[in-house]
């Protein structure tokens, strides 16, 4: 689950990571109030107005703007709230901005220069280790740094059993070219950041830029956080940070019915029980000359309700030319699934595309009989091979 910058910063702060302070606002008036509050609490004359969307590269798209007085705050917040922000990460349609973070300006001039770094903590699944990735080239697109100057990206592997060690934090601060107070502050920053990543069960914390201020403090200016969905049950308070308006609407609908759905670009919708079988089914569709329109795992209980929800979600995709239902009846009985398909079909009425149902396992023969005698435009198969042949046939007929 992705969260917004302001939420990521709140988590970081709760673990003792210093952040660029800010207050979230949904209107230009709230933005002005926020700026006044920042002035009294942090003596911040200038503020930055930052669009809150689940995508990076906001600065490049005009979603991060400096405001030097309250009139500018009002003007710039007014421009950004409600805009369709296009960044290199949003796709050409962009994303609607409904909130801005009013943040203290931390790039103030001083006796020493400000400097931007890149620091992220992420999981390396192949190695079974956490990785602290860091670079002196902060504030820029890290993919570009990786492409043009890969030697400027460092990686520190952390054994999850023992956690980040003091010498590792010092090595990172050293490699970033720091000394004195900034060096010390960076080691604290890295240790607290690692703890935030670890204790929230996250799969990524990316801070770009990490800033060394002109008075040698280290702080997080940005926060891109990915919390592991499978661990959210242990973090009820983070679950509330979910912003479904940032997610694919059909995927949100599916998760309400406990379905695992991922939309794809093909023409054959599929409804399957079990993720492994769903993958195999997608392969079979490809072999039969089709392209899967989605991944849909209905889980262990394939009854009329789940099948109906599945149909509705699949049919909301105009590219779908046929639907393949592939259910293995282990704990669920195939005849009950077949009845579920028939009931759902009748309830929705008039499904415009052919449906191929392959049921295998307990009571498969009875299930096929039910489907064949239902009088509906549903083709049945017991073998996967037969189902694939039917997919090819209905696609050719189209
Ligand atoms: P992103 O573009 O989505 O990654 O958003 P960031 O939060 O990283 O902000 C983009 C850029 O805005 C940063 O790299 C900074 O250069 C700039 N920026 C952020 N905060 C401040 C600030 O307090 N003062 C000034 N002058 N610039 C800032
Ligand atoms: Mn950034």
Short mmCIF file of C-alpha atoms and ligand atoms in Angstrom, two decimals:
data_model
loop_
_atom_site.label_atom_id
_atom_site.label_comp_id
_atom_site.label_asym_id
_atom_site.label_seq_id
_atom_site.Cartn_x
_atom_site.Cartn_y
_atom_site.Cartn_z
CA UNK A 1 0.00 0.00 0.00
CA UNK A 2 1.33 3.38 -0.99
CA UNK A 3 0.73 6.41 1.20
CA UNK A 4 1.12 10.15 0.77
CA UNK A 5 4.25 12.14 1.57
CA UNK A 6 2.61 13.82 4.60
CA UNK A 7 1.63 10.43 6.02
CA UNK A 8 5.09 8.98 5.40
CA UNK A 9 6.63 11.96 7.17
CA UNK A 10 4.29 11.48 10.16
CA UNK A 11 5.51 7.87 10.45
CA UNK A 12 9.14 8.95 10.11
CA UNK A 13 8.68 11.59 12.79
CA UNK A 14 7.19 9.03 15.18
CA UNK A 15 10.46 7.09 14.88
CA UNK A 16 12.58 10.13 15.59
CA UNK A 17 13.57 10.91 12.00
CA UNK A 18 13.87 14.65 11.48
CA UNK A 19 11.59 15.83 8.66
CA UNK A 20 10.76 19.03 6.83
CA UNK A 21 7.75 20.05 8.94
CA UNK A 22 4.42 20.69 7.27
CA UNK A 23 0.65 20.84 7.59
CA UNK A 24 -1.76 19.32 5.11
CA UNK A 25 -4.50 21.47 3.52
CA UNK A 26 -7.45 20.85 1.22
CA UNK A 27 -8.30 24.45 0.30
CA UNK A 28 -6.34 27.64 -0.39
CA UNK A 29 -7.73 29.13 2.87
CA UNK A 30 -6.54 26.15 4.90
CA UNK A 31 -3.18 26.52 3.18
CA UNK A 32 -2.89 30.12 4.41
CA UNK A 33 -3.79 29.06 7.96
CA UNK A 34 -1.18 26.31 7.75
CA UNK A 35 1.47 28.79 6.59
CA UNK A 36 0.67 31.13 9.52
CA UNK A 37 1.02 28.24 11.94
CA UNK A 38 4.38 27.21 10.46
CA UNK A 39 5.54 30.79 10.88
CA UNK A 40 4.72 30.80 14.63
CA UNK A 41 5.95 27.27 15.34
CA UNK A 42 9.06 27.06 13.17
CA UNK A 43 9.68 30.68 12.25
CA UNK A 44 9.45 29.72 8.61
CA UNK A 45 8.93 32.84 6.47
CA UNK A 46 8.84 31.02 3.16
CA UNK A 47 6.94 27.80 2.60
CA UNK A 48 6.70 25.19 -0.14
CA UNK A 49 3.32 24.10 -1.47
CA UNK A 50 3.51 20.40 -2.34
CA UNK A 51 0.86 18.40 -4.21
CA UNK A 52 -0.06 15.18 -2.42
CA UNK A 53 -0.47 12.37 -4.94
CA UNK A 54 0.83 8.80 -5.04
CA UNK A 55 3.53 9.54 -7.59
CA UNK A 56 6.98 11.08 -7.59
CA UNK A 57 8.47 13.68 -9.90
CA UNK A 58 5.92 16.25 -8.69
CA UNK A 59 8.49 19.03 -8.77
CA UNK A 60 9.04 18.53 -12.51
CA UNK A 61 5.30 18.57 -13.20
CA UNK A 62 4.69 21.87 -11.38
CA UNK A 63 3.36 20.25 -8.22
CA UNK A 64 5.97 21.73 -5.83
CA UNK A 65 6.15 25.52 -5.55
CA UNK A 66 7.90 27.97 -3.27
CA UNK A 67 5.73 30.72 -1.74
CA UNK A 68 7.40 33.79 -0.19
CA UNK A 69 4.35 35.35 1.47
CA UNK A 70 0.73 34.53 2.38
CA UNK A 71 -0.64 35.91 -0.91
CA UNK A 72 1.63 33.56 -2.81
CA UNK A 73 0.58 30.67 -0.58
CA UNK A 74 -3.05 31.34 -1.43
CA UNK A 75 -2.33 31.75 -5.13
CA UNK A 76 -0.12 28.67 -5.49
CA UNK A 77 -2.24 26.39 -3.31
CA UNK A 78 -5.24 27.51 -5.38
CA UNK A 79 -3.41 26.58 -8.57
CA UNK A 80 -2.25 23.18 -7.36
CA UNK A 81 -5.41 21.98 -5.58
CA UNK A 82 -7.78 20.64 -8.21
CA UNK A 83 -5.14 20.40 -10.93
CA UNK A 84 -4.59 17.25 -12.95
CA UNK A 85 -0.89 16.83 -12.19
CA UNK A 86 1.18 15.08 -14.82
CA UNK A 87 4.60 13.78 -13.77
CA UNK A 88 6.94 11.18 -15.29
CA UNK A 89 5.30 8.66 -12.93
CA UNK A 90 1.57 9.39 -13.38
CA UNK A 91 1.03 8.45 -17.01
CA UNK A 92 -0.28 10.95 -19.58
CA UNK A 93 -3.69 11.39 -17.91
CA UNK A 94 -2.11 12.67 -14.70
CA UNK A 95 -3.59 12.59 -11.21
CA UNK A 96 -6.12 14.86 -9.57
CA UNK A 97 -4.64 16.78 -6.62
CA UNK A 98 -7.04 17.14 -3.71
CA UNK A 99 -4.58 17.99 -0.93
CA UNK A 100 -1.36 19.97 -0.58
CA UNK A 101 1.29 19.84 2.08
CA UNK A 102 2.35 23.29 3.24
CA UNK A 103 5.93 22.73 4.33
CA UNK A 104 8.57 24.90 5.95
CA UNK A 105 11.27 26.15 3.57
CA UNK A 106 14.41 24.30 4.58
CA UNK A 107 16.71 25.55 1.84
CA UNK A 108 17.48 28.79 3.67
CA UNK A 109 20.88 30.38 3.15
CA UNK A 110 23.51 30.15 5.87
CA UNK A 111 27.22 29.96 6.55
CA UNK A 112 27.57 26.57 4.87
CA UNK A 113 25.87 25.25 1.77
CA UNK A 114 22.81 23.02 1.61
CA UNK A 115 23.34 19.62 0.03
CA UNK A 116 20.84 17.03 -1.25
CA UNK A 117 21.32 13.27 -0.90
CA UNK A 118 19.36 10.19 -1.84
CA UNK A 119 18.64 7.48 0.77
CA UNK A 120 16.27 4.55 0.57
CA UNK A 121 15.74 1.35 2.49
CA UNK A 122 14.24 -1.56 0.63
CA UNK A 123 13.96 -5.29 0.56
CA UNK A 124 16.18 -7.41 -1.67
CA UNK A 125 14.07 -10.55 -1.98
CA UNK A 126 16.73 -12.54 -3.80
CA UNK A 127 19.29 -11.92 -1.06
CA UNK A 128 16.81 -12.05 1.82
CA UNK A 129 18.37 -8.82 3.09
CA UNK A 130 17.39 -5.24 3.60
CA UNK A 131 19.36 -2.76 1.55
CA UNK A 132 20.20 0.83 2.36
CA UNK A 133 20.74 2.46 -1.02
CA UNK A 134 22.26 5.93 -1.00
CA UNK A 135 23.85 8.50 -3.22
CA UNK A 136 25.44 11.92 -3.19
CA UNK A 137 23.22 12.72 -6.19
CA UNK A 138 20.04 13.56 -4.31
CA UNK A 139 17.04 15.48 -5.59
CA UNK A 140 17.43 13.97 -9.05
CA UNK A 141 15.67 11.07 -10.65
CA UNK A 142 17.52 8.07 -9.17
CA UNK A 143 16.85 5.96 -12.29
CA UNK A 144 18.79 8.53 -14.28
CA UNK A 145 21.67 8.48 -11.80
CA UNK A 146 21.69 4.67 -12.06
CA UNK A 147 21.89 4.89 -15.83
CA UNK A 148 24.50 7.60 -16.29
CA UNK A 149 26.62 7.54 -13.12
CA UNK A 150 26.04 4.14 -11.46
CA UNK A 151 29.29 4.46 -9.48
CA UNK A 152 27.65 7.24 -7.47
CA UNK A 153 25.07 4.84 -6.01
CA UNK A 154 26.13 2.86 -2.94
CA UNK A 155 24.45 -0.10 -1.30
CA UNK A 156 24.74 -1.34 2.25
CA UNK A 157 23.32 -4.78 2.97
CA UNK A 158 21.69 -5.31 6.34
CA UNK A 159 21.11 -8.67 7.93
CA UNK A 160 17.50 -8.46 9.16
CA UNK A 161 18.32 -10.67 12.17
CA UNK A 162 20.85 -8.25 13.64
CA UNK A 163 19.62 -4.99 12.11
CA UNK A 164 21.65 -1.99 11.01
CA UNK A 165 24.93 -1.74 12.90
CA UNK A 166 26.58 1.47 14.07
CA UNK A 167 29.60 1.00 11.82
CA UNK A 168 27.29 0.74 8.82
CA UNK A 169 25.57 4.05 9.61
CA UNK A 170 29.04 5.66 10.00
CA UNK A 171 30.22 4.17 6.70
CA UNK A 172 27.18 5.64 4.94
CA UNK A 173 27.73 9.11 6.44
CA UNK A 174 31.40 8.90 5.47
CA UNK A 175 30.68 7.84 1.88
CA UNK A 176 28.27 10.76 1.60
CA UNK A 177 31.25 13.03 2.28
CA UNK A 178 30.05 14.39 5.61
CA UNK A 179 32.04 15.45 8.65
CA UNK A 180 31.48 17.06 12.04
CA UNK A 181 27.91 17.69 13.20
CA UNK A 182 26.38 16.73 9.83
CA UNK A 183 28.21 13.37 9.99
CA UNK A 184 26.85 12.67 13.46
CA UNK A 185 23.36 13.75 12.52
CA UNK A 186 23.40 11.56 9.41
CA UNK A 187 24.28 8.44 11.43
CA UNK A 188 21.30 9.15 13.71
CA UNK A 189 19.10 9.81 10.69
CA UNK A 190 20.06 6.52 9.02
CA UNK A 191 19.55 4.49 12.20
CA UNK A 192 16.10 5.99 12.83
CA UNK A 193 15.10 5.59 9.17
CA UNK A 194 16.09 1.93 9.21
CA UNK A 195 14.09 1.37 12.39
CA UNK A 196 11.03 3.06 10.83
CA UNK A 197 11.29 0.81 7.78
CA UNK A 198 11.80 -2.31 9.86
CA UNK A 199 9.17 -1.79 12.55
CA UNK A 200 6.42 -0.72 10.14
CA UNK A 201 6.92 -3.91 8.06
CA UNK A 202 7.46 -1.77 4.98
CA UNK A 203 8.87 -2.84 1.66
CA UNK A 204 10.26 0.60 0.85
CA UNK A 205 11.16 3.93 2.39
CA UNK A 206 12.63 6.28 -0.19
CA UNK A 207 13.81 9.69 0.91
CA UNK A 208 14.79 11.89 -2.02
CA UNK A 209 16.09 14.38 -1.19
CA UNK A 210 17.61 13.98 2.25
CA UNK A 211 18.84 17.48 2.98
CA UNK A 212 21.83 18.80 4.84
CA UNK A 213 20.67 22.27 5.85
CA UNK A 214 23.00 25.24 5.98
CA UNK A 215 23.18 24.75 9.77
CA UNK A 216 24.29 21.13 9.31
CA UNK A 217 21.08 19.34 10.22
CA UNK A 218 19.99 16.27 8.29
CA UNK A 219 16.31 15.96 7.43
CA UNK A 220 13.82 14.24 5.12
CA UNK A 221 12.37 16.64 2.54
CA UNK A 222 10.35 13.94 0.76
CA UNK A 223 9.03 10.50 1.72
CA UNK A 224 7.88 7.74 -0.59
CA UNK A 225 6.65 4.83 1.50
CA UNK A 226 5.29 1.44 0.59
CA UNK A 227 3.73 -0.50 3.46
CA UNK A 228 3.39 -4.25 2.98
CA UNK A 229 -0.34 -5.03 2.57
CA UNK A 230 0.15 -8.45 4.12
CA UNK A 231 1.38 -6.91 7.38
CA UNK A 232 -1.33 -4.25 7.69
CA UNK A 233 -3.29 -6.38 10.14
CA UNK A 234 -0.48 -5.64 12.60
CA UNK A 235 -0.74 -1.89 12.00
CA UNK A 236 -4.38 -0.88 12.21
CA UNK A 237 -3.46 2.80 12.49
CA UNK A 238 -1.65 2.71 9.15
CA UNK A 239 -4.54 0.95 7.46
CA UNK A 240 -6.51 4.19 7.91
CA UNK A 241 -3.91 5.95 5.74
CA UNK A 242 -5.18 4.14 2.67
CA UNK A 243 -6.41 6.57 0.01
CA UNK A 244 -8.60 4.57 -2.35
CA UNK A 245 -9.05 7.55 -4.66
CA UNK A 246 -5.42 6.96 -5.68
CA UNK A 247 -6.02 3.31 -6.56
CA UNK A 248 -7.55 1.60 -9.60
CA UNK A 249 -11.36 1.72 -8.98
CA UNK A 250 -12.02 -1.84 -10.16
CA UNK A 251 -9.22 -3.16 -7.94
CA UNK A 252 -10.75 -1.33 -4.96
CA UNK A 253 -14.18 -2.81 -5.82
CA UNK A 254 -12.64 -6.29 -6.04
CA UNK A 255 -10.90 -6.06 -2.69
CA UNK A 256 -14.26 -5.15 -1.08
CA UNK A 257 -15.54 -8.56 -2.21
CA UNK A 258 -12.31 -10.26 -1.07
CA UNK A 259 -11.21 -10.87 -4.64
CA UNK A 260 -7.63 -10.48 -5.78
CA UNK A 261 -7.89 -8.61 -9.06
CA UNK A 262 -5.25 -7.07 -11.28
CA UNK A 263 -6.31 -5.48 -14.54
CA UNK A 264 -4.32 -6.35 -17.67
CA UNK A 265 -4.59 -5.34 -21.32
CA UNK A 266 -5.89 -8.50 -23.03
CA UNK A 267 -9.27 -9.70 -24.29
CA UNK A 268 -10.02 -12.86 -22.27
CA UNK A 269 -11.32 -12.31 -18.77
CA UNK A 270 -10.54 -15.05 -16.29
CA UNK A 271 -11.93 -16.11 -12.96
CA UNK A 272 -9.93 -18.72 -11.07
CA UNK A 273 -9.53 -20.05 -7.54
CA UNK A 274 -5.97 -19.93 -6.29
CA UNK A 275 -3.14 -17.68 -7.46
CA UNK A 276 -1.08 -20.53 -8.93
CA UNK A 277 -3.96 -21.82 -11.00
CA UNK A 278 -4.71 -18.25 -12.08
CA UNK A 279 -1.14 -17.91 -13.40
CA UNK A 280 -1.41 -21.26 -15.23
CA UNK A 281 -4.75 -20.19 -16.70
CA UNK A 282 -3.24 -17.00 -18.04
CA UNK A 283 -0.53 -19.10 -19.74
CA UNK A 284 -3.20 -21.35 -21.27
CA UNK A 285 -5.10 -18.35 -22.61
CA UNK A 286 -1.91 -17.14 -24.30
CA UNK A 287 -1.26 -20.58 -25.77
CA UNK A 288 -4.80 -20.57 -27.17
CA UNK A 289 -4.06 -17.31 -28.98
CA UNK A 290 -5.77 -14.94 -26.55
CA UNK A 291 -4.39 -12.38 -24.12
CA UNK A 292 -5.55 -12.37 -20.49
CA UNK A 293 -7.62 -9.29 -19.62
CA UNK A 294 -6.97 -9.70 -15.93
CA UNK A 295 -5.73 -11.77 -13.07
CA UNK A 296 -8.61 -12.71 -10.76
CA UNK A 297 -8.32 -15.05 -7.82
CA UNK A 298 -11.70 -15.64 -6.18
CA UNK A 299 -10.09 -17.50 -3.30
CA UNK A 300 -11.43 -20.54 -1.51
CA UNK A 301 -15.13 -19.73 -1.60
CA UNK A 302 -16.46 -19.65 -5.15
CA UNK A 303 -20.19 -19.18 -4.46
CA UNK A 304 -22.88 -17.28 -6.38
CA UNK A 305 -21.98 -14.01 -4.60
CA UNK A 306 -18.26 -14.11 -5.40
CA UNK A 307 -18.88 -15.34 -8.95
CA UNK A 308 -21.35 -12.49 -9.48
CA UNK A 309 -18.91 -9.91 -8.11
CA UNK A 310 -16.24 -11.44 -10.36
CA UNK A 311 -18.46 -11.23 -13.45
CA UNK A 312 -19.32 -7.60 -12.79
CA UNK A 313 -15.70 -6.63 -12.34
CA UNK A 314 -14.55 -8.48 -15.46
CA UNK A 315 -17.42 -7.10 -17.54
CA UNK A 316 -16.62 -3.51 -16.57
CA UNK A 317 -13.62 -3.88 -18.90
CA UNK A 318 -14.77 -3.15 -22.49
CA UNK A 319 -11.87 -5.13 -23.99
CA UNK A 320 -13.19 -8.45 -22.72
CA UNK A 321 -14.37 -10.69 -25.59
CA UNK A 322 -14.73 -13.97 -23.66
CA UNK A 323 -14.58 -15.17 -20.06
CA UNK A 324 -12.83 -18.31 -18.91
CA UNK A 325 -13.80 -19.64 -15.50
CA UNK A 326 -11.33 -22.21 -14.25
CA UNK A 327 -12.12 -23.66 -10.83
CA UNK A 328 -10.55 -26.59 -9.07
CA UNK A 329 -13.03 -28.15 -6.68
CA UNK A 330 -11.02 -29.35 -3.74
CA UNK A 331 -12.79 -28.01 -0.70
CA UNK A 332 -15.53 -26.35 -2.76
CA UNK A 333 -17.69 -28.82 -4.70
CA UNK A 334 -17.82 -28.22 -8.47
CA UNK A 335 -21.61 -28.63 -8.67
CA UNK A 336 -22.02 -25.82 -6.13
CA UNK A 337 -19.71 -23.58 -8.15
CA UNK A 338 -21.63 -24.48 -11.33
CA UNK A 339 -24.87 -23.54 -9.62
CA UNK A 340 -23.22 -20.31 -8.48
CA UNK A 341 -22.25 -19.52 -12.09
CA UNK A 342 -25.77 -20.24 -13.32
CA UNK A 343 -27.39 -18.15 -10.56
CA UNK A 344 -25.02 -15.25 -11.10
CA UNK A 345 -25.55 -15.41 -14.86
CA UNK A 346 -29.33 -15.33 -14.45
CA UNK A 347 -29.15 -12.50 -11.95
CA UNK A 348 -26.95 -10.28 -14.11
CA UNK A 349 -28.88 -11.31 -17.23
CA UNK A 350 -27.75 -10.80 -20.79
CA UNK A 351 -23.97 -11.24 -20.48
CA UNK A 352 -22.71 -10.05 -23.88
CA UNK A 353 -19.67 -12.36 -24.19
CA UNK A 354 -19.34 -16.15 -24.31
CA UNK A 355 -18.38 -17.89 -21.11
CA UNK A 356 -16.29 -21.02 -20.88
CA UNK A 357 -16.41 -22.89 -17.62
CA UNK A 358 -13.87 -25.52 -16.72
CA UNK A 359 -14.57 -27.29 -13.46
CA UNK A 360 -12.31 -30.06 -12.26
CA UNK A 361 -12.25 -31.99 -9.00
CA UNK A 362 -15.03 -33.05 -6.64
CA UNK A 363 -18.35 -33.59 -8.51
CA UNK A 364 -16.93 -32.29 -11.83
CA UNK A 365 -19.22 -34.52 -13.92
CA UNK A 366 -22.36 -33.37 -12.09
CA UNK A 367 -21.21 -29.79 -12.54
CA UNK A 368 -20.75 -30.17 -16.30
CA UNK A 369 -24.23 -31.65 -16.52
CA UNK A 370 -25.73 -28.68 -14.65
CA UNK A 371 -24.04 -26.22 -17.01
CA UNK A 372 -24.93 -28.15 -20.16
CA UNK A 373 -28.58 -28.39 -19.16
CA UNK A 374 -28.92 -24.80 -17.97
CA UNK A 375 -29.81 -23.53 -21.44
CA UNK A 376 -27.44 -20.57 -21.00
CA UNK A 377 -24.74 -19.50 -23.42
CA UNK A 378 -22.08 -21.13 -21.29
CA UNK A 379 -19.61 -23.68 -22.63
CA UNK A 380 -18.34 -26.34 -20.28
CA UNK A 381 -15.13 -28.34 -20.19
CA UNK A 382 -13.42 -30.68 -17.77
CA UNK A 383 -9.92 -30.73 -19.22
CA UNK A 384 -7.88 -27.54 -19.44
CA UNK A 385 -7.00 -28.49 -23.03
CA UNK A 386 -10.68 -28.54 -23.95
CA UNK A 387 -11.21 -25.20 -22.27
CA UNK A 388 -8.32 -23.70 -24.24
CA UNK A 389 -9.76 -25.05 -27.49
CA UNK A 390 -13.10 -23.43 -26.63
CA UNK A 391 -11.39 -20.10 -25.98
CA UNK A 392 -9.76 -20.27 -29.43
CA UNK A 393 -13.09 -21.20 -31.02
CA UNK A 394 -15.11 -18.35 -29.49
CA UNK A 395 -12.39 -15.81 -30.29
CA UNK A 396 -12.38 -16.95 -33.93
CA UNK A 397 -16.14 -16.69 -34.13
CA UNK A 398 -16.03 -13.07 -32.96
P1 LIG B 1 9.13 15.14 -5.99
O1 LIG B 1 9.44 16.03 -7.15
O2 LIG B 1 7.78 14.51 -6.15
O3 LIG B 1 10.18 14.14 -5.72
O4 LIG B 1 8.98 16.11 -4.70
P2 LIG B 1 10.08 16.57 -3.61
O5 LIG B 1 9.43 16.60 -2.29
O6 LIG B 1 11.31 15.75 -3.69
O7 LIG B 1 10.38 18.05 -4.03
C1 LIG B 1 10.93 18.37 -5.28
C2 LIG B 1 11.99 19.42 -5.18
O8 LIG B 1 11.45 20.61 -4.61
C3 LIG B 1 13.14 19.07 -4.25
O9 LIG B 1 14.12 18.28 -4.88
C4 LIG B 1 13.69 20.44 -3.90
O10 LIG B 1 14.61 20.84 -4.89
C5 LIG B 1 12.46 21.33 -3.97
N1 LIG B 1 12.08 21.68 -2.58
C6 LIG B 1 11.49 20.88 -1.68
N2 LIG B 1 11.35 21.49 -0.48
C7 LIG B 1 11.90 22.72 -0.64
C8 LIG B 1 12.10 23.84 0.23
O11 LIG B 1 11.78 23.81 1.42
N3 LIG B 1 12.68 24.95 -0.29
C9 LIG B 1 13.05 25.01 -1.59
N4 LIG B 1 13.60 26.15 -2.03
N5 LIG B 1 12.93 23.99 -2.43
C10 LIG B 1 12.35 22.85 -1.97
MN1 LIG B 2 11.40 13.62 -4.22
#
